[in-house]
Every structure is written in C-alpha cells, then in structure tokens.
PDB file of C-alpha atoms in Angstrom:
ATOM      1  CA  UNK A  63      88.338 101.161  80.766  1.00 46.00           C
ATOM      2  CA  UNK A  64      89.760  98.515  83.048  1.00 68.00           C
ATOM      3  CA  UNK A  65      88.058  96.215  85.528  1.00 81.00           C
ATOM      4  CA  UNK A  66      90.002  98.056  88.259  1.00 84.00           C
ATOM      5  CA  UNK A  67      87.900 101.194  87.711  1.00 89.00           C
ATOM      6  CA  UNK A  68      84.708  99.129  88.155  1.00 92.00           C
ATOM      7  CA  UNK A  69      86.209  97.558  91.339  1.00 91.00           C
ATOM      8  CA  UNK A  70      86.937 101.032  92.694  1.00 90.00           C
ATOM      9  CA  UNK A  71      83.309 102.066  92.258  1.00 92.00           C
ATOM     10  CA  UNK A  72      81.951  98.853  93.786  1.00 91.00           C
ATOM     11  CA  UNK A  73      84.416  98.895  96.685  1.00 89.00           C
ATOM     12  CA  UNK A  74      81.954 100.927  98.751  1.00 89.00           C
ATOM     13  CA  UNK A  75      79.866  97.851  99.215  1.00 90.00           C
ATOM     14  CA  UNK A  76      76.674  99.505  97.913  1.00 93.00           C
ATOM     15  CA  UNK A  77      74.437  98.538  95.061  1.00 93.00           C
ATOM     16  CA  UNK A  78      75.043 100.244  91.717  1.00 94.00           C
ATOM     17  CA  UNK A  79      72.746  99.755  88.751  1.00 89.00           C
ATOM     18  CA  UNK A  80      74.093  98.725  85.394  1.00 88.00           C
ATOM     19  CA  UNK A  81      72.871 102.007  83.969  1.00 90.00           C
ATOM     20  CA  UNK A  82      74.622 103.987  86.666  1.00 91.00           C
ATOM     21  CA  UNK A  83      77.834 102.061  86.168  1.00 90.00           C
ATOM     22  CA  UNK A  84      77.662 102.602  82.403  1.00 90.00           C
ATOM     23  CA  UNK A  85      77.261 106.323  82.896  1.00 91.00           C
ATOM     24  CA  UNK A  86      80.063 106.595  85.420  1.00 90.00           C
ATOM     25  CA  UNK A  87      82.431 104.624  83.200  1.00 90.00           C
ATOM     26  CA  UNK A  88      81.306 105.987  79.894  1.00 89.00           C
ATOM     27  CA  UNK A  89      80.447 102.569  78.382  1.00 91.00           C
ATOM     28  CA  UNK A  90      77.331 100.609  77.338  1.00 88.00           C
ATOM     29  CA  UNK A  91      75.320  98.238  79.595  1.00 85.00           C
ATOM     30  CA  UNK A  92      76.662  95.263  77.648  1.00 87.00           C
ATOM     31  CA  UNK A  93      80.199  96.506  78.208  1.00 89.00           C
ATOM     32  CA  UNK A  94      79.513  96.823  81.896  1.00 89.00           C
ATOM     33  CA  UNK A  95      78.406  93.154  81.898  1.00 88.00           C
ATOM     34  CA  UNK A  96      81.695  92.136  80.276  1.00 90.00           C
ATOM     35  CA  UNK A  97      83.661  94.087  82.865  1.00 91.00           C
ATOM     36  CA  UNK A  98      81.682  92.418  85.647  1.00 90.00           C
ATOM     37  CA  UNK A  99      82.739  89.084  84.279  1.00 90.00           C
ATOM     38  CA  UNK A 100      86.390  90.209  84.284  1.00 88.00           C
ATOM     39  CA  UNK A 101      86.080  91.314  87.918  1.00 88.00           C
ATOM     40  CA  UNK A 102      84.641  87.880  88.853  1.00 86.00           C
ATOM     41  CA  UNK A 103      87.516  86.258  87.029  1.00 85.00           C
ATOM     42  CA  UNK A 104      89.877  87.941  89.551  1.00 85.00           C
ATOM     43  CA  UNK A 105      88.168  85.908  92.294  1.00 82.00           C
ATOM     44  CA  UNK A 106      86.126  88.906  93.544  1.00 86.00           C
ATOM     45  CA  UNK A 107      82.602  87.819  94.475  1.00 84.00           C
ATOM     46  CA  UNK A 108      79.838  90.126  93.332  1.00 88.00           C
ATOM     47  CA  UNK A 109      76.144  90.036  94.188  1.00 90.00           C
ATOM     48  CA  UNK A 110      73.591  90.834  91.476  1.00 88.00           C
ATOM     49  CA  UNK A 111      69.965  91.684  92.390  1.00 91.00           C
ATOM     50  CA  UNK A 112      67.378  92.491  89.700  1.00 89.00           C
ATOM     51  CA  UNK A 113      66.230  96.051  89.929  1.00 86.00           C
ATOM     52  CA  UNK A 114      69.158  97.068  92.251  1.00 92.00           C
ATOM     53  CA  UNK A 115      72.175  96.173  90.232  1.00 90.00           C
ATOM     54  CA  UNK A 116      75.575  94.940  91.368  1.00 92.00           C
ATOM     55  CA  UNK A 117      77.175  94.963  94.785  1.00 90.00           C
ATOM     56  CA  UNK A 118      80.514  93.821  96.270  1.00 89.00           C
ATOM     57  CA  UNK A 119      79.320  92.484  99.665  1.00 89.00           C
ATOM     58  CA  UNK A 120      81.187  94.093 102.593  1.00 86.00           C
ATOM     59  CA  UNK A 121      83.097  96.314 100.122  1.00 88.00           C
ATOM     60  CA  UNK A 122      86.928  96.283  99.687  1.00 90.00           C
ATOM     61  CA  UNK A 123      89.627  98.271 101.328  1.00 92.00           C
ATOM     62  CA  UNK A 124      91.773  99.008  98.229  1.00 95.00           C
ATOM     63  CA  UNK A 125      95.397 100.059  98.461  1.00 97.00           C
ATOM     64  CA  UNK A 126      96.321 103.665  97.833  1.00 96.00           C
ATOM     65  CA  UNK A 127      99.784 105.083  97.339  1.00 97.00           C
ATOM     66  CA  UNK A 128      98.661 108.417  98.853  1.00 97.00           C
ATOM     67  CA  UNK A 129      97.089 106.756 101.904  1.00 98.00           C
ATOM     68  CA  UNK A 130     100.114 104.563 102.516  1.00 98.00           C
ATOM     69  CA  UNK A 131     102.636 107.414 102.224  1.00 98.00           C
ATOM     70  CA  UNK A 132     100.593 109.786 104.381  1.00 98.00           C
ATOM     71  CA  UNK A 133     100.391 107.184 107.148  1.00 98.00           C
ATOM     72  CA  UNK A 134     104.143 106.513 107.121  1.00 98.00           C
ATOM     73  CA  UNK A 135     106.534 108.210 109.485  1.00 98.00           C
ATOM     74  CA  UNK A 136     108.824 110.958 108.206  1.00 98.00           C
ATOM     75  CA  UNK A 137     111.789 108.858 109.075  1.00 97.00           C
ATOM     76  CA  UNK A 138     110.669 105.893 106.981  1.00 98.00           C
ATOM     77  CA  UNK A 139     109.687 108.018 104.011  1.00 97.00           C
ATOM     78  CA  UNK A 140     113.240 109.435 104.017  1.00 97.00           C
ATOM     79  CA  UNK A 141     114.492 105.872 103.364  1.00 97.00           C
ATOM     80  CA  UNK A 142     112.139 105.330 100.471  1.00 96.00           C
ATOM     81  CA  UNK A 143     113.098 105.828  96.873  1.00 94.00           C
ATOM     82  CA  UNK A 144     109.744 104.942  95.405  1.00 95.00           C
ATOM     83  CA  UNK A 145     106.515 103.132  96.263  1.00 97.00           C
ATOM     84  CA  UNK A 146     104.617 101.429  93.477  1.00 97.00           C
ATOM     85  CA  UNK A 147     101.057 100.173  94.062  1.00 97.00           C
ATOM     86  CA  UNK A 148     100.048  97.673  91.420  1.00 96.00           C
ATOM     87  CA  UNK A 149      96.765  95.958  90.697  1.00 93.00           C
ATOM     88  CA  UNK A 150      97.560  92.435  89.435  1.00 92.00           C
ATOM     89  CA  UNK A 151     101.120  91.429  88.760  1.00 94.00           C
ATOM     90  CA  UNK A 152     103.020  88.175  88.606  1.00 93.00           C
ATOM     91  CA  UNK A 153     105.147  88.747  91.660  1.00 93.00           C
ATOM     92  CA  UNK A 154     106.101  91.824  93.751  1.00 96.00           C
ATOM     93  CA  UNK A 155     109.477  90.177  94.364  1.00 94.00           C
ATOM     94  CA  UNK A 156     110.135  89.953  90.621  1.00 94.00           C
ATOM     95  CA  UNK A 157     109.210  93.594  90.098  1.00 95.00           C
ATOM     96  CA  UNK A 158     111.271  94.751  93.065  1.00 95.00           C
ATOM     97  CA  UNK A 159     114.284  92.770  91.828  1.00 93.00           C
ATOM     98  CA  UNK A 160     114.103  94.431  88.472  1.00 92.00           C
ATOM     99  CA  UNK A 161     114.127  97.854  90.237  1.00 90.00           C
ATOM    100  CA  UNK A 162     116.726  96.943  92.896  1.00 83.00           C
ATOM    101  CA  UNK A 163     119.646  98.710  91.343  1.00 78.00           C
ATOM    102  CA  UNK A 164     117.789 102.064  90.713  1.00 77.00           C
ATOM    103  CA  UNK A 165     117.179 102.957  94.320  1.00 69.00           C
ATOM    104  CA  UNK A 166     120.602 104.558  94.907  1.00 73.00           C
ATOM    105  CA  UNK A 167     121.055 103.517  98.495  1.00 83.00           C
ATOM    106  CA  UNK A 168     117.362 103.892  99.322  1.00 94.00           C
ATOM    107  CA  UNK A 169     114.658 101.258  99.216  1.00 96.00           C
ATOM    108  CA  UNK A 170     112.139 100.575  96.489  1.00 96.00           C
ATOM    109  CA  UNK A 171     108.788  99.142  97.563  1.00 97.00           C
ATOM    110  CA  UNK A 172     106.298  97.224  95.364  1.00 97.00           C
ATOM    111  CA  UNK A 173     102.903  96.187  96.668  1.00 98.00           C
ATOM    112  CA  UNK A 174      99.909  94.701  94.766  1.00 96.00           C
ATOM    113  CA  UNK A 175      96.303  93.814  95.165  1.00 95.00           C
ATOM    114  CA  UNK A 176      97.008  90.396  93.737  1.00 93.00           C
ATOM    115  CA  UNK A 177      99.954  88.220  92.548  1.00 91.00           C
ATOM    116  CA  UNK A 178      99.410  85.619  89.867  1.00 88.00           C
ATOM    117  CA  UNK A 179     102.830  83.957  90.433  1.00 76.00           C
ATOM    118  CA  UNK A 180     103.789  84.756  94.045  1.00 61.00           C
ATOM    119  CA  UNK A 181     106.081  82.296  95.656  1.00 58.00           C
ATOM    120  CA  UNK A 182     106.947  81.325  99.172  1.00 54.00           C
ATOM    121  CA  UNK A 183     109.947  79.512 100.556  1.00 52.00           C
ATOM    122  CA  UNK A 184     111.165  76.492  98.530  1.00 50.00           C
ATOM    123  CA  UNK A 185     109.233  77.749  95.497  1.00 54.00           C
ATOM    124  CA  UNK A 186     105.830  77.006  96.945  1.00 60.00           C
ATOM    125  CA  UNK A 187     102.917  79.130  95.436  1.00 60.00           C
ATOM    126  CA  UNK A 188     101.588  81.866  97.670  1.00 60.00           C
ATOM    127  CA  UNK A 189      97.819  82.136  97.721  1.00 72.00           C
ATOM    128  CA  UNK A 190      96.953  85.698  96.701  1.00 81.00           C
ATOM    129  CA  UNK A 191      93.273  86.572  96.738  1.00 87.00           C
ATOM    130  CA  UNK A 192      92.491  90.026  95.300  1.00 91.00           C
ATOM    131  CA  UNK A 193      92.546  92.988  97.779  1.00 92.00           C
ATOM    132  CA  UNK A 194      92.355  90.710 100.834  1.00 90.00           C
ATOM    133  CA  UNK A 195      95.874  90.496 102.122  1.00 94.00           C
ATOM    134  CA  UNK A 196      99.180  92.370 101.928  1.00 97.00           C
ATOM    135  CA  UNK A 197     101.822  91.355  99.435  1.00 96.00           C
ATOM    136  CA  UNK A 198     104.833  93.630  99.265  1.00 97.00           C
ATOM    137  CA  UNK A 199     108.532  93.587  98.579  1.00 97.00           C
ATOM    138  CA  UNK A 200     111.250  95.933  99.748  1.00 97.00           C
ATOM    139  CA  UNK A 201     114.717  96.312  98.252  1.00 96.00           C
ATOM    140  CA  UNK A 202     118.008  97.362  99.848  1.00 94.00           C
ATOM    141  CA  UNK A 203     121.571  97.533  98.647  1.00 92.00           C
ATOM    142  CA  UNK A 204     124.279  95.902 100.858  1.00 91.00           C
ATOM    143  CA  UNK A 205     127.994  96.443 100.469  1.00 89.00           C
ATOM    144  CA  UNK A 206     129.166  93.311 102.472  1.00 84.00           C
ATOM    145  CA  UNK A 207     127.616  90.545 100.361  1.00 83.00           C
ATOM    146  CA  UNK A 208     125.913  87.522 101.703  1.00 83.00           C
ATOM    147  CA  UNK A 209     127.826  87.606 104.976  1.00 83.00           C
ATOM    148  CA  UNK A 210     126.136  90.878 105.933  1.00 83.00           C
ATOM    149  CA  UNK A 211     122.743  89.277 105.456  1.00 90.00           C
ATOM    150  CA  UNK A 212     123.049  86.492 108.053  1.00 91.00           C
ATOM    151  CA  UNK A 213     119.815  86.221 110.022  1.00 94.00           C
ATOM    152  CA  UNK A 214     118.070  88.974 108.075  1.00 96.00           C
ATOM    153  CA  UNK A 215     114.828  87.071 107.518  1.00 95.00           C
ATOM    154  CA  UNK A 216     114.696  86.367 111.337  1.00 97.00           C
ATOM    155  CA  UNK A 217     115.148  90.085 112.032  1.00 98.00           C
ATOM    156  CA  UNK A 218     112.429  91.005 109.574  1.00 98.00           C
ATOM    157  CA  UNK A 219     110.179  88.484 111.348  1.00 98.00           C
ATOM    158  CA  UNK A 220     110.923  90.184 114.691  1.00 98.00           C
ATOM    159  CA  UNK A 221     109.923  93.711 113.497  1.00 98.00           C
ATOM    160  CA  UNK A 222     106.847  92.461 111.633  1.00 98.00           C
ATOM    161  CA  UNK A 223     105.718  90.588 114.742  1.00 97.00           C
ATOM    162  CA  UNK A 224     106.291  93.682 116.818  1.00 97.00           C
ATOM    163  CA  UNK A 225     103.909  95.651 114.549  1.00 98.00           C
ATOM    164  CA  UNK A 226     101.291  92.917 114.726  1.00 97.00           C
ATOM    165  CA  UNK A 227     101.567  92.809 118.530  1.00 96.00           C
ATOM    166  CA  UNK A 228     100.943  96.578 118.608  1.00 96.00           C
ATOM    167  CA  UNK A 229      97.751  95.851 116.615  1.00 96.00           C
ATOM    168  CA  UNK A 230      96.623  93.457 119.409  1.00 95.00           C
ATOM    169  CA  UNK A 231      97.886  90.086 118.118  1.00 94.00           C
ATOM    170  CA  UNK A 232      99.332  89.141 121.566  1.00 88.00           C
ATOM    171  CA  UNK A 233     100.017  85.475 120.640  1.00 91.00           C
ATOM    172  CA  UNK A 234     102.090  86.149 117.471  1.00 96.00           C
ATOM    173  CA  UNK A 235     105.062  83.713 117.306  1.00 97.00           C
ATOM    174  CA  UNK A 236     108.008  83.266 114.979  1.00 97.00           C
ATOM    175  CA  UNK A 237     108.827  79.950 113.215  1.00 95.00           C
ATOM    176  CA  UNK A 238     112.359  79.510 112.000  1.00 95.00           C
ATOM    177  CA  UNK A 239     113.381  80.601 109.387  1.00 92.00           C
ATOM    178  CA  UNK A 240     110.753  82.785 107.866  1.00 92.00           C
ATOM    179  CA  UNK A 241     107.169  82.207 109.128  1.00 95.00           C
ATOM    180  CA  UNK A 242     104.974  84.237 111.454  1.00 97.00           C
ATOM    181  CA  UNK A 243     102.338  82.174 113.326  1.00 96.00           C
ATOM    182  CA  UNK A 244      99.330  82.962 115.516  1.00 94.00           C
ATOM    183  CA  UNK A 245      97.278  80.318 117.245  1.00 89.00           C
ATOM    184  CA  UNK A 246      99.890  77.890 115.817  1.00 89.00           C
ATOM    185  CA  UNK A 247      98.665  78.692 112.294  1.00 92.00           C
ATOM    186  CA  UNK A 248     100.452  80.537 109.507  1.00 93.00           C
ATOM    187  CA  UNK A 249      99.759  84.282 109.480  1.00 96.00           C
ATOM    188  CA  UNK A 250     102.625  85.571 107.391  1.00 96.00           C
ATOM    189  CA  UNK A 251     105.705  84.544 105.407  1.00 94.00           C
ATOM    190  CA  UNK A 252     108.987  86.130 104.458  1.00 96.00           C
ATOM    191  CA  UNK A 253     111.045  85.432 101.331  1.00 94.00           C
ATOM    192  CA  UNK A 254     114.531  86.898 100.801  1.00 94.00           C
ATOM    193  CA  UNK A 255     116.184  86.979  97.315  1.00 93.00           C
ATOM    194  CA  UNK A 256     119.609  88.364  96.448  1.00 91.00           C
ATOM    195  CA  UNK A 257     121.396  89.416  93.314  1.00 88.00           C
ATOM    196  CA  UNK A 258     124.852  90.815  92.668  1.00 84.00           C
ATOM    197  CA  UNK A 259     128.178  89.905  94.290  1.00 82.00           C
ATOM    198  CA  UNK A 260     127.825  87.243  97.026  1.00 80.00           C
ATOM    199  CA  UNK A 261     131.047  88.645  98.524  1.00 82.00           C
ATOM    200  CA  UNK A 262     130.589  92.309  97.752  1.00 86.00           C
ATOM    201  CA  UNK A 263     127.932  94.847  96.690  1.00 88.00           C
ATOM    202  CA  UNK A 264     124.547  93.129  96.304  1.00 89.00           C
ATOM    203  CA  UNK A 265     120.839  93.884  96.158  1.00 91.00           C
ATOM    204  CA  UNK A 266     118.399  92.202  98.447  1.00 94.00           C
ATOM    205  CA  UNK A 267     114.620  91.916  98.085  1.00 96.00           C
ATOM    206  CA  UNK A 268     112.528  91.228 101.142  1.00 97.00           C
ATOM    207  CA  UNK A 269     109.162  89.780 100.172  1.00 97.00           C
ATOM    208  CA  UNK A 270     106.368  89.648 102.804  1.00 97.00           C
ATOM    209  CA  UNK A 271     102.892  88.141 102.533  1.00 95.00           C
ATOM    210  CA  UNK A 272     100.483  88.746 105.359  1.00 96.00           C
ATOM    211  CA  UNK A 273      96.988  87.265 105.690  1.00 95.00           C
ATOM    212  CA  UNK A 274      94.619  90.151 106.573  1.00 95.00           C
ATOM    213  CA  UNK A 275      91.078  89.311 105.466  1.00 90.00           C
ATOM    214  CA  UNK A 276      90.503  86.119 103.712  1.00 80.00           C
ATOM    215  CA  UNK A 277      88.199  84.143 105.928  1.00 64.00           C
ATOM    216  CA  UNK A 278      85.373  84.314 103.411  1.00 60.00           C
ATOM    217  CA  UNK A 279      87.591  83.232 100.570  1.00 62.00           C
ATOM    218  CA  UNK A 280      87.844  79.738  99.022  1.00 56.00           C
ATOM    219  CA  UNK A 281      91.288  78.716 100.410  1.00 59.00           C
ATOM    220  CA  UNK A 282      91.069  75.008  99.645  1.00 60.00           C
ATOM    221  CA  UNK A 283      94.317  75.233  97.693  1.00 59.00           C
ATOM    222  CA  UNK A 284      96.297  76.054 100.928  1.00 68.00           C
ATOM    223  CA  UNK A 285      97.945  72.958 102.262  1.00 65.00           C
ATOM    224  CA  UNK A 286      98.549  74.083 105.887  1.00 78.00           C
ATOM    225  CA  UNK A 287      96.572  75.671 108.742  1.00 85.00           C
ATOM    226  CA  UNK A 288      96.322  79.375 108.366  1.00 89.00           C
ATOM    227  CA  UNK A 289      94.749  82.368 110.092  1.00 92.00           C
ATOM    228  CA  UNK A 290      94.261  86.028 109.225  1.00 94.00           C
ATOM    229  CA  UNK A 291      94.472  89.325 111.161  1.00 96.00           C
ATOM    230  CA  UNK A 292      90.797  90.172 111.052  1.00 95.00           C
ATOM    231  CA  UNK A 293      89.720  86.717 112.171  1.00 92.00           C
ATOM    232  CA  UNK A 294      91.932  87.069 115.289  1.00 94.00           C
ATOM    233  CA  UNK A 295      90.970  90.619 116.126  1.00 95.00           C
ATOM    234  CA  UNK A 296      87.338  90.249 115.031  1.00 93.00           C
ATOM    235  CA  UNK A 297      87.375  93.702 113.382  1.00 94.00           C
ATOM    236  CA  UNK A 298      88.082  95.362 110.022  1.00 93.00           C
ATOM    237  CA  UNK A 299      91.608  96.488 109.421  1.00 95.00           C
ATOM    238  CA  UNK A 300      92.760  99.307 107.168  1.00 97.00           C
ATOM    239  CA  UNK A 301      95.334  97.648 104.921  1.00 97.00           C
ATOM    240  CA  UNK A 302      96.903 101.017 103.986  1.00 98.00           C
ATOM    241  CA  UNK A 303      97.548 101.919 107.625  1.00 98.00           C
ATOM    242  CA  UNK A 304      98.819  98.436 108.397  1.00 98.00           C
ATOM    243  CA  UNK A 305     101.221  98.441 105.441  1.00 98.00           C
ATOM    244  CA  UNK A 306     102.497 101.915 106.481  1.00 98.00           C
ATOM    245  CA  UNK A 307     103.222 100.580 109.946  1.00 98.00           C
ATOM    246  CA  UNK A 308     105.083  97.564 108.547  1.00 98.00           C
ATOM    247  CA  UNK A 309     107.199  99.810 106.277  1.00 98.00           C
ATOM    248  CA  UNK A 310     107.897 102.048 109.307  1.00 98.00           C
ATOM    249  CA  UNK A 311     109.484  99.009 110.876  1.00 98.00           C
ATOM    250  CA  UNK A 312     111.104  97.242 107.919  1.00 98.00           C
ATOM    251  CA  UNK A 313     112.757 100.220 106.157  1.00 98.00           C
ATOM    252  CA  UNK A 314     114.844 101.311 109.175  1.00 98.00           C
ATOM    253  CA  UNK A 315     115.830  97.748 109.875  1.00 98.00           C
ATOM    254  CA  UNK A 316     117.176  97.250 106.405  1.00 97.00           C
ATOM    255  CA  UNK A 317     118.998 100.649 106.523  1.00 96.00           C
ATOM    256  CA  UNK A 318     120.885  99.700 109.744  1.00 96.00           C
ATOM    257  CA  UNK A 319     121.280  95.970 109.412  1.00 96.00           C
ATOM    258  CA  UNK A 320     124.838  95.968 108.165  1.00 93.00           C
ATOM    259  CA  UNK A 321     125.839  97.844 111.312  1.00 93.00           C
ATOM    260  CA  UNK A 322     123.512  96.064 113.800  1.00 94.00           C
ATOM    261  CA  UNK A 323     123.316  92.471 112.397  1.00 94.00           C
ATOM    262  CA  UNK A 324     121.268  89.734 113.970  1.00 96.00           C
ATOM    263  CA  UNK A 325     122.743  90.383 117.415  1.00 95.00           C
ATOM    264  CA  UNK A 326     120.409  93.342 117.768  1.00 95.00           C
ATOM    265  CA  UNK A 327     117.316  91.066 117.215  1.00 97.00           C
ATOM    266  CA  UNK A 328     118.395  87.604 118.322  1.00 97.00           C
ATOM    267  CA  UNK A 329     116.983  87.665 121.879  1.00 96.00           C
ATOM    268  CA  UNK A 330     113.694  89.082 120.603  1.00 97.00           C
ATOM    269  CA  UNK A 331     113.401  86.279 118.139  1.00 97.00           C
ATOM    270  CA  UNK A 332     114.043  83.674 120.842  1.00 96.00           C
ATOM    271  CA  UNK A 333     111.396  85.273 123.072  1.00 96.00           C
ATOM    272  CA  UNK A 334     108.833  84.779 120.266  1.00 97.00           C
ATOM    273  CA  UNK A 335     110.142  81.481 118.980  1.00 97.00           C
ATOM    274  CA  UNK A 336     107.117  79.216 118.459  1.00 96.00           C
ATOM    275  CA  UNK A 337     109.044  76.027 119.323  1.00 96.00           C
ATOM    276  CA  UNK A 338     111.706  77.054 121.870  1.00 96.00           C
ATOM    277  CA  UNK A 339     112.119  74.186 124.321  1.00 95.00           C
ATOM    278  CA  UNK A 340     109.572  72.051 122.560  1.00 95.00           C
ATOM    279  CA  UNK A 341     110.038  68.692 120.774  1.00 95.00           C
ATOM    280  CA  UNK A 342     110.354  69.158 117.031  1.00 95.00           C
ATOM    281  CA  UNK A 343     111.684  67.342 113.990  1.00 92.00           C
ATOM    282  CA  UNK A 344     113.836  68.733 111.242  1.00 92.00           C
ATOM    283  CA  UNK A 345     113.726  67.267 107.759  1.00 89.00           C
ATOM    284  CA  UNK A 346     116.645  67.750 105.386  1.00 86.00           C
ATOM    285  CA  UNK A 347     116.133  65.802 102.285  1.00 83.00           C
ATOM    286  CA  UNK A 348     115.577  62.190 103.362  1.00 85.00           C
ATOM    287  CA  UNK A 349     117.138  62.804 106.751  1.00 87.00           C
ATOM    288  CA  UNK A 350     114.829  63.390 109.750  1.00 92.00           C
ATOM    289  CA  UNK A 351     116.276  64.531 113.044  1.00 92.00           C
ATOM    290  CA  UNK A 352     114.268  64.618 116.315  1.00 95.00           C
ATOM    291  CA  UNK A 353     115.088  66.837 119.298  1.00 95.00           C
ATOM    292  CA  UNK A 354     114.148  69.816 121.380  1.00 96.00           C
ATOM    293  CA  UNK A 355     114.328  73.300 119.771  1.00 95.00           C
ATOM    294  CA  UNK A 356     117.183  75.260 121.455  1.00 96.00           C
ATOM    295  CA  UNK A 357     116.621  78.556 119.596  1.00 95.00           C
ATOM    296  CA  UNK A 358     119.127  80.128 117.163  1.00 96.00           C
ATOM    297  CA  UNK A 359     122.866  80.863 117.222  1.00 96.00           C
ATOM    298  CA  UNK A 360     124.529  84.161 116.486  1.00 94.00           C
ATOM    299  CA  UNK A 361     124.374  83.572 112.723  1.00 94.00           C
ATOM    300  CA  UNK A 362     120.664  82.649 112.738  1.00 95.00           C
ATOM    301  CA  UNK A 363     121.145  78.936 112.387  1.00 94.00           C
ATOM    302  CA  UNK A 364     118.567  76.609 114.092  1.00 95.00           C
ATOM    303  CA  UNK A 365     119.800  74.791 117.189  1.00 95.00           C
ATOM    304  CA  UNK A 366     118.473  71.337 118.056  1.00 95.00           C
ATOM    305  CA  UNK A 367     119.217  69.357 121.190  1.00 95.00           C
ATOM    306  CA  UNK A 368     119.218  65.676 120.317  1.00 93.00           C
ATOM    307  CA  UNK A 369     120.004  62.454 122.186  1.00 93.00           C
ATOM    308  CA  UNK A 370     123.459  62.631 120.695  1.00 92.00           C
ATOM    309  CA  UNK A 371     124.164  66.290 121.350  1.00 94.00           C
ATOM    310  CA  UNK A 372     123.406  69.709 119.851  1.00 95.00           C
ATOM    311  CA  UNK A 373     122.970  69.915 116.138  1.00 92.00           C
ATOM    312  CA  UNK A 374     123.022  73.043 113.978  1.00 93.00           C
ATOM    313  CA  UNK A 375     120.938  73.598 110.820  1.00 91.00           C
ATOM    314  CA  UNK A 376     121.264  76.465 108.357  1.00 87.00           C
ATOM    315  CA  UNK A 377     118.595  77.548 105.838  1.00 75.00           C
ATOM    316  CA  UNK A 378     118.071  76.027 102.412  1.00 69.00           C
ATOM    317  CA  UNK A 379     115.851  72.966 102.104  1.00 72.00           C
ATOM    318  CA  UNK A 380     115.478  72.479 105.844  1.00 84.00           C
ATOM    319  CA  UNK A 381     111.882  71.917 107.152  1.00 86.00           C
ATOM    320  CA  UNK A 382     110.996  72.416 110.761  1.00 90.00           C
ATOM    321  CA  UNK A 383     107.830  71.020 112.372  1.00 89.00           C
ATOM    322  CA  UNK A 384     106.468  70.502 115.821  1.00 87.00           C
ATOM    323  CA  UNK A 385     106.418  66.874 116.835  1.00 81.00           C
ATOM    324  CA  UNK A 386     102.915  66.832 118.318  1.00 64.00           C
ATOM    325  CA  UNK A 387     101.398  69.034 115.560  1.00 50.00           C
ATOM    326  CA  UNK A 388     102.827  66.664 113.013  1.00 44.00           C
ATOM    327  CA  UNK A 389     101.618  63.535 114.797  1.00 45.00           C
ATOM    328  CA  UNK A 390     105.101  62.136 115.025  1.00 44.00           C
TER     329      UNK A 390
END
C-alpha cells in the first residue's frame, strides 16, 4: 500500500477514522499511522481529531489521466503520443526528455503531483507543493534544429496567457523571456530544454509550472513575489480541466511552430509585455544596462532603448527587472 492510496481516500476533505482507513486499505491501525506520517512528509497537512479520525482540510483536487484526456479537444488528443500522470518524481522535464525520442512525431506529456528536483530558468529550484499547482512537460521533435526554435518560449507564454485570460485572469502579463505575471507577481514559468542536433533533427521539452492553489502553503523558500490562480479568482479551480485547456493550446502550437515561427505570436506577446515602454534594467553578469523596454525583435530578442541607442539582448544568463519594482 502506498501513501497515495491514503491521500486518494482523504482527498474528499471528510473525516475518516483510523479503523475505517485500515479496513479500506487492508492494513492495521498502526500501519495506517505510519502511512499518515508519510503523507505529512510530503507536505500535506492533515487534521486529527480524537473520536473522528483524520481529515485533509478542504480536500485535494488530484490529477487524473482519464479526467484530463476526456476534457481535451479531439484535435489536441490527435497530437498526443502518451500522457503520464505521476505522483512524486524528481522532474517532469527529466522524465519527458527520457521519452522525447519515442513519440514518433507526436508529443509526450508528463505531469506530476509533486517534483522533488524541479528547476526553473538558470537552474533555480521550483517550489512544488503536493497537488496544489500544475507541473507538466511536453515534448516535440523538430527537424530544423535550434534555428527553428527561436522565440518558442515566448510563443508558449502567449498561448498559456490566452488560456488564463479565458479563465478570467484579465491582468495576466508576460515577462521576457519565460515568466507569466499577474498583479506584477509570478504566476507561472516556462523552461525549454533541447537534445539532439543543434543544426538538424532535435527533441525539445517544454516545461511549465503554474501556481494554482498554494496560498495556504508555507512558501517561505520562494525568493520573489508570487500569486496563484485561485487567489486571484477567489474560487476553486479544477486542475484537470485547466491542464486539459493548456494542452489544447500548447500541443497545436508545437505541431505548427516550424511553419509559423514567432512571427505568428510576436504582436500578441508585445500586447501582453509586462514592461513594454517602462524603465527597466538588464543584468548580464556584472554588466547592468538601464533603459526603456522596447519589446522584442523578430527572433525573440529583448530590445532596450538606452541613452546611447537601442540594445539587443538574447537569452542565456540575462536578467530583466523593472526599475521601480527593484528600487533602482
């Protein structure tokens, strides 16, 4: 018996006695207690009341392969090789990369309730509380190498923000090169990884982390302002339906990107650019450049208007910050 079976029972938010849990799981009361401790070790807060048993306050909306697939469009499912829903893994990107070559022109998708080694841009750890957010990775094979991928993270940000806007997040903005903001706080992040021939056939993994419901979670380890979907909308969100909607947007984008390129998404990115026309600073190593954000060029590079003229920045170790927000 795994702790996931116990979480599934407790996910309804109701109280369950130790005796009832033992009968449902076919184990002893002492074994139930051990499993309770394993669940708590995942960061899941349980309530225990003498005479009533154990409860997971508010319940949990657990991910379900069947629920996700049934909510996806026929068109998106036709682009899908396989969907894996994991409980706890090191990284959805790592698992997707290992499966990237098996998809035969279709996309493989991996999602998980929790990551123990999830990473954001520049190797930063991605905070991954159990069953609170969305962490998923999508693969796609590209024939044209790295050149065909120019601006892909920006295009992914556009379609993800479109989905969120449809959910009612009217103020969702994009921060170059791979962050999604709302109320000037981080809502989601995108991480692209590539393997194969940089000038020929290659496999790309698009990793997406979206804060859905973590307002009640200890997030003291996060070193920047953040917000989640439910806090903005002030209502519960079905993570399965939201993930299906995101896959409905991301899978067709990846399938058509070599033909469409960033040109198909550039203006939409600029319209949602969090810093367009605003004073910002760009940090590249020890170099700091001040200027006004002028959007992006046709390849997805950041444009900055400075006192000495327009400067272009590509990805890599470049860090973009608003001047006033940073206190510069």
